Tab-separated table of C-alpha atoms in Angstrom:
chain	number	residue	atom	x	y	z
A	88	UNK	CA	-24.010	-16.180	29.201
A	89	UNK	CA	-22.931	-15.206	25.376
A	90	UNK	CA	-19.442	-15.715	24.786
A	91	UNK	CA	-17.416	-13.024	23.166
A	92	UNK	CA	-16.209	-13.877	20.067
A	93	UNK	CA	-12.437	-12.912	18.878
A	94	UNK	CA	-11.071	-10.351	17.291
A	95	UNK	CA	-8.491	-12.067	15.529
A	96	UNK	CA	-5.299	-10.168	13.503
A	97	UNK	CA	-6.264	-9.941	9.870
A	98	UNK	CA	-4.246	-12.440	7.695
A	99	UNK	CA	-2.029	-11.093	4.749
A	100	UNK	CA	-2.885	-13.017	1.868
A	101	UNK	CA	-6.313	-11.368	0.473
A	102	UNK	CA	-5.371	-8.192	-0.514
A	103	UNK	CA	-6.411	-6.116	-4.022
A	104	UNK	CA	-3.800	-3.630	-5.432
A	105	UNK	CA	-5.363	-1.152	-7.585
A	106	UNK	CA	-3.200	1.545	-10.095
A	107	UNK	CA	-5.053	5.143	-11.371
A	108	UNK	CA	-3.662	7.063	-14.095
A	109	UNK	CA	-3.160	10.888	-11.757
A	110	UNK	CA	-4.060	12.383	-15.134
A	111	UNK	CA	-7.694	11.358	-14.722
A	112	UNK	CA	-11.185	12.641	-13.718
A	113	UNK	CA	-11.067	10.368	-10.586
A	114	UNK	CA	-7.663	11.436	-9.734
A	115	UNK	CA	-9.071	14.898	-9.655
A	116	UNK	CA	-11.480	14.229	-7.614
A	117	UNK	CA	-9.762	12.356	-4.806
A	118	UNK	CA	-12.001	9.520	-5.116
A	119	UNK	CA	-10.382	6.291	-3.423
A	120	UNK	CA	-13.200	4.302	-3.513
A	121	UNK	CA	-14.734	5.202	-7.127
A	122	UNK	CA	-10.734	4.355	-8.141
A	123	UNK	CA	-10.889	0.889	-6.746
A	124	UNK	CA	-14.221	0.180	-7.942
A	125	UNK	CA	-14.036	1.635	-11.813
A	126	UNK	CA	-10.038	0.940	-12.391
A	127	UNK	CA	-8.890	-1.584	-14.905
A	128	UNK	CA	-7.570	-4.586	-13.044
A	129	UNK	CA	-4.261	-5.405	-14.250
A	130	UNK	CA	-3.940	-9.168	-12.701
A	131	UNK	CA	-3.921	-10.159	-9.259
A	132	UNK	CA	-0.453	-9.376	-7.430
A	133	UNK	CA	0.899	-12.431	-5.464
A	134	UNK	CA	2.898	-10.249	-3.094
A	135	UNK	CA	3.314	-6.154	-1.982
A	136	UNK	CA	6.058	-5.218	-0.265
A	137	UNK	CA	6.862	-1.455	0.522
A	138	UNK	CA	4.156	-0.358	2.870
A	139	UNK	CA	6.418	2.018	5.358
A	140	UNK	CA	8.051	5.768	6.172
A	141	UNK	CA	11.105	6.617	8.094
A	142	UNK	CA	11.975	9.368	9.570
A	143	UNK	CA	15.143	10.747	9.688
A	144	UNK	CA	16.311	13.094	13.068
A	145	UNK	CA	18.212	15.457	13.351
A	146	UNK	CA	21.081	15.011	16.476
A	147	UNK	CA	21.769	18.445	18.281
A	148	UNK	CA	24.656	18.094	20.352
A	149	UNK	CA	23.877	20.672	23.456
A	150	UNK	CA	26.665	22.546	24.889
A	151	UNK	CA	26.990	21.598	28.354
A	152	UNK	CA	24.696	18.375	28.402
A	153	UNK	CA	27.679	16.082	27.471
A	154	UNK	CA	25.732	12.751	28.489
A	155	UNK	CA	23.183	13.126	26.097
A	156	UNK	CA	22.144	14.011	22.494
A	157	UNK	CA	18.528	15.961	21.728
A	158	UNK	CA	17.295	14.493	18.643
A	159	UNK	CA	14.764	16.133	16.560
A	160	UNK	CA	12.055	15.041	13.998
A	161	UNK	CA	13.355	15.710	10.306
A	162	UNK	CA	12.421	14.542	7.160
A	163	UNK	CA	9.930	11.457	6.289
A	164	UNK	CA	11.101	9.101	3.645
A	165	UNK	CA	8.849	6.642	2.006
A	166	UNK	CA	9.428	3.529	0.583
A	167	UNK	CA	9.430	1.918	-3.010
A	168	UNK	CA	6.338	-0.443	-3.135
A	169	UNK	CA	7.027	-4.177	-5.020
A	170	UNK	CA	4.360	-5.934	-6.341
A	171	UNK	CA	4.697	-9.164	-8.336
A	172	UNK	CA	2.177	-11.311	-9.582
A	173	UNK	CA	2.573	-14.066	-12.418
A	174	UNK	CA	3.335	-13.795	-15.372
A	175	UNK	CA	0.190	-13.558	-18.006
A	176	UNK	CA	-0.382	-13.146	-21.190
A	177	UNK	CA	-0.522	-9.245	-21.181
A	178	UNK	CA	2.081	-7.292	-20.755
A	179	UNK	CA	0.252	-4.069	-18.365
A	180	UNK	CA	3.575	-4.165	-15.989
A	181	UNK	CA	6.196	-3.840	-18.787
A	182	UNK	CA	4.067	-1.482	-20.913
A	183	UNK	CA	3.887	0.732	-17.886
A	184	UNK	CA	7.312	1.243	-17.148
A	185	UNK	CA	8.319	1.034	-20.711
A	186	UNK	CA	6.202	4.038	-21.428
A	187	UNK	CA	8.884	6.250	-19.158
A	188	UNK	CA	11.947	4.807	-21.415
A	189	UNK	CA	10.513	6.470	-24.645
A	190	UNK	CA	8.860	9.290	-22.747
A	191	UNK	CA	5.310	8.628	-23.218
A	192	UNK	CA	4.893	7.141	-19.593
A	193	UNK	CA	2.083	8.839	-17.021
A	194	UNK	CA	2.389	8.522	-13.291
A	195	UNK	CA	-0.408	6.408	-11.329
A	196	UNK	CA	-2.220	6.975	-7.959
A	197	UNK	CA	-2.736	3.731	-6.186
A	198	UNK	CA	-4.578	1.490	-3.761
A	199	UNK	CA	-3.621	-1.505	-1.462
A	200	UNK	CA	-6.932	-2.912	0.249
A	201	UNK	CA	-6.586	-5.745	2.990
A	202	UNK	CA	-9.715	-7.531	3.127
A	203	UNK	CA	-10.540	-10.052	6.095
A	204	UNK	CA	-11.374	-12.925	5.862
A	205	UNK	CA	-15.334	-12.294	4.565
A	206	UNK	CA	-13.885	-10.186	1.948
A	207	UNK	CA	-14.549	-6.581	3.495
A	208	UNK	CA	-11.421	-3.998	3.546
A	209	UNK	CA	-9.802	-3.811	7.003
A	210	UNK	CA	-7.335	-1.316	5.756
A	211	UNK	CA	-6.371	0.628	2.710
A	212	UNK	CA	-3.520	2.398	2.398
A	213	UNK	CA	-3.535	4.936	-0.698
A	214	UNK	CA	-0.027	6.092	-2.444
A	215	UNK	CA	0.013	9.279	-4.532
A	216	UNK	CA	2.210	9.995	-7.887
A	217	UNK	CA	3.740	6.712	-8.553
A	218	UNK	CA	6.589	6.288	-10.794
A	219	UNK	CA	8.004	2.892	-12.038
A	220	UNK	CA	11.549	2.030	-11.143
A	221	UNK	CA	12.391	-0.855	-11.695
A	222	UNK	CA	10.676	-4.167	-13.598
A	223	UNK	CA	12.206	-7.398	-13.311
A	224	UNK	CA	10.982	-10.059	-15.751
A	225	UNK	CA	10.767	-13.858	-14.278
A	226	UNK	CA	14.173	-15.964	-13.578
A	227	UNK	CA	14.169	-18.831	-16.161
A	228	UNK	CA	15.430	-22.334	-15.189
A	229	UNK	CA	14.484	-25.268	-17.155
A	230	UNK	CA	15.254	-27.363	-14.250
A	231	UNK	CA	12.432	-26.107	-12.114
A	232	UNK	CA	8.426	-26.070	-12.755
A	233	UNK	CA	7.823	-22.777	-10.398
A	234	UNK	CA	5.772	-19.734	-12.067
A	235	UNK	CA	7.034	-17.080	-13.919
A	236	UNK	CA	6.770	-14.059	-11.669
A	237	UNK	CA	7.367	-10.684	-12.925
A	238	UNK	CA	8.072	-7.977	-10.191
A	239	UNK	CA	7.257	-3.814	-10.523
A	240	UNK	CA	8.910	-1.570	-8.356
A	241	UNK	CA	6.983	1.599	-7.514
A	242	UNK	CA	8.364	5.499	-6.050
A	243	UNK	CA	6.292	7.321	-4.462
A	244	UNK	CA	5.825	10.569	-3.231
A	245	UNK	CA	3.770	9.499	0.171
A	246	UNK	CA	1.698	6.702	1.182
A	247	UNK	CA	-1.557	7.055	3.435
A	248	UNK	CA	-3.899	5.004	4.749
A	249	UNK	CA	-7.287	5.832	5.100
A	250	UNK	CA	-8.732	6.189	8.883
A	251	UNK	CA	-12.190	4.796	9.906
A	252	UNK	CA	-12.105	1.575	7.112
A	253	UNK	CA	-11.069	-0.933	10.214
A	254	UNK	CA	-14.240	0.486	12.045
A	255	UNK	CA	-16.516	-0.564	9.187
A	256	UNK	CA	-14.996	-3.895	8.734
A	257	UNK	CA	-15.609	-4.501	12.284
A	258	UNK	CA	-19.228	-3.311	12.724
A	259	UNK	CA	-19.879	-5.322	9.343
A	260	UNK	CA	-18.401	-8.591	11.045
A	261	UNK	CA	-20.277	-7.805	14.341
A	262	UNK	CA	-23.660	-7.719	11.696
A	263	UNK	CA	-22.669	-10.680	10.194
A	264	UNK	CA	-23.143	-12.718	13.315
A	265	UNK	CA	-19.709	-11.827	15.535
A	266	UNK	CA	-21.914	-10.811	17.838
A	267	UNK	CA	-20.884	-8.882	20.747
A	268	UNK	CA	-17.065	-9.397	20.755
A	269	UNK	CA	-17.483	-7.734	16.809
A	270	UNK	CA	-18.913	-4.679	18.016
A	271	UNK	CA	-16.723	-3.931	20.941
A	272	UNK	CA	-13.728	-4.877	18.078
A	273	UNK	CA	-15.349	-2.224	16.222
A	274	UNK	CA	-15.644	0.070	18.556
A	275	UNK	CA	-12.362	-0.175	19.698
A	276	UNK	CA	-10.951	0.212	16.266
A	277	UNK	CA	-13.005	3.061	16.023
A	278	UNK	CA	-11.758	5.264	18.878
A	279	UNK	CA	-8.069	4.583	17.514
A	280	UNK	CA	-9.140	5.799	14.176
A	281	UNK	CA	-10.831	8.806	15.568
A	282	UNK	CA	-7.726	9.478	17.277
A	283	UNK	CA	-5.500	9.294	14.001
A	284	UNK	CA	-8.014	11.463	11.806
């Protein structure tokens, strides 16, 4: 008798940010995957932060119905994505958000892909129309030997992630010798991603 293998939760630290100038062909397009494959790496990120919507409801206090209040769906706000990686030599992060302060700056699409552990995106999540906010430059202390981290943070004006990408990464471990506990991960990842579409 085989045994099934696991279908373990995906660990958080191999992950690939990519940033599109929305003024581009590839923009146009709509191409996710072209803009992760053809986009100008600006330096790995050491951390994102952000990924997540509320949304807001609306209370309706019913006349009559005095032990209860009807809430409604209203409004869905997004939040600011943080990345922060080391600080290089280039300055990509600074120059971006800089551009905005003299009024030469150009909004960016974007791309967070979390890859498993052989390297193949579980999920992506893709955020449209981003607009720096904030940059903070590394804290200095010349009592400590810690890196320099520099930190973006990025508006948005929605954040998606793209259905059917957990399906793939689960048929491609099942191929890569999960065996049959990878294909019924897949398949189960599948059906939940068909039912999100």
């Amino acid at each position: 008798m085989a045994l099934l293998s696991r279908a373990d939760p995906v660990l958080n630290h191999n992950f690939v940010v990519s940033l599109l100038d929305t003024s581009s062909v590839l923009a146009t397009l709509g191409s996710a995957a072209l803009s992760a494959v053809l986009d100008v790496a600006v330096g790995g990120f050491s951390e994102c932060s952000g990924i997540e919507m509320t949304m807001k409801t609306e209370d309706y206090k019913e006349g009559g119905n005095n032990g209860a209040v009807l809430r409604f769906p209203n409004r869905v706000e997004w939040g600011a994505l943080t990345l922060k990686k080391g600080l290089g030599s280039g300055s990509t992060l600074w120059d971006w958000h800089y551009g905005f302060a003299v009024g030469k700056g150009k909004r960016r699409d974007g791309l967070v892909i979390l890859l498993n552990d052989q390297h193949v995106p579980n999920n992506i999540w893709f955020f449209r129309r981003g607009l720096p906010t904030k940059y903070s430059g590394p804290q200095l202390n010349a009592t400590q030997n810690s890196v320099a981290i520099e930190a973006l943070e990025i508006a948005h004006e929605g954040i998606f992630q793209l259905p059917l990408v957990g399906a793939a990464s689960g048929i491609g471990a099942a191929v890569a010798g999960a065996g049959i506990g990878g294909a019924i991960a897949a398949a189960g990842s599948l059906s939940g991603s068909i039912g999100n579409f």
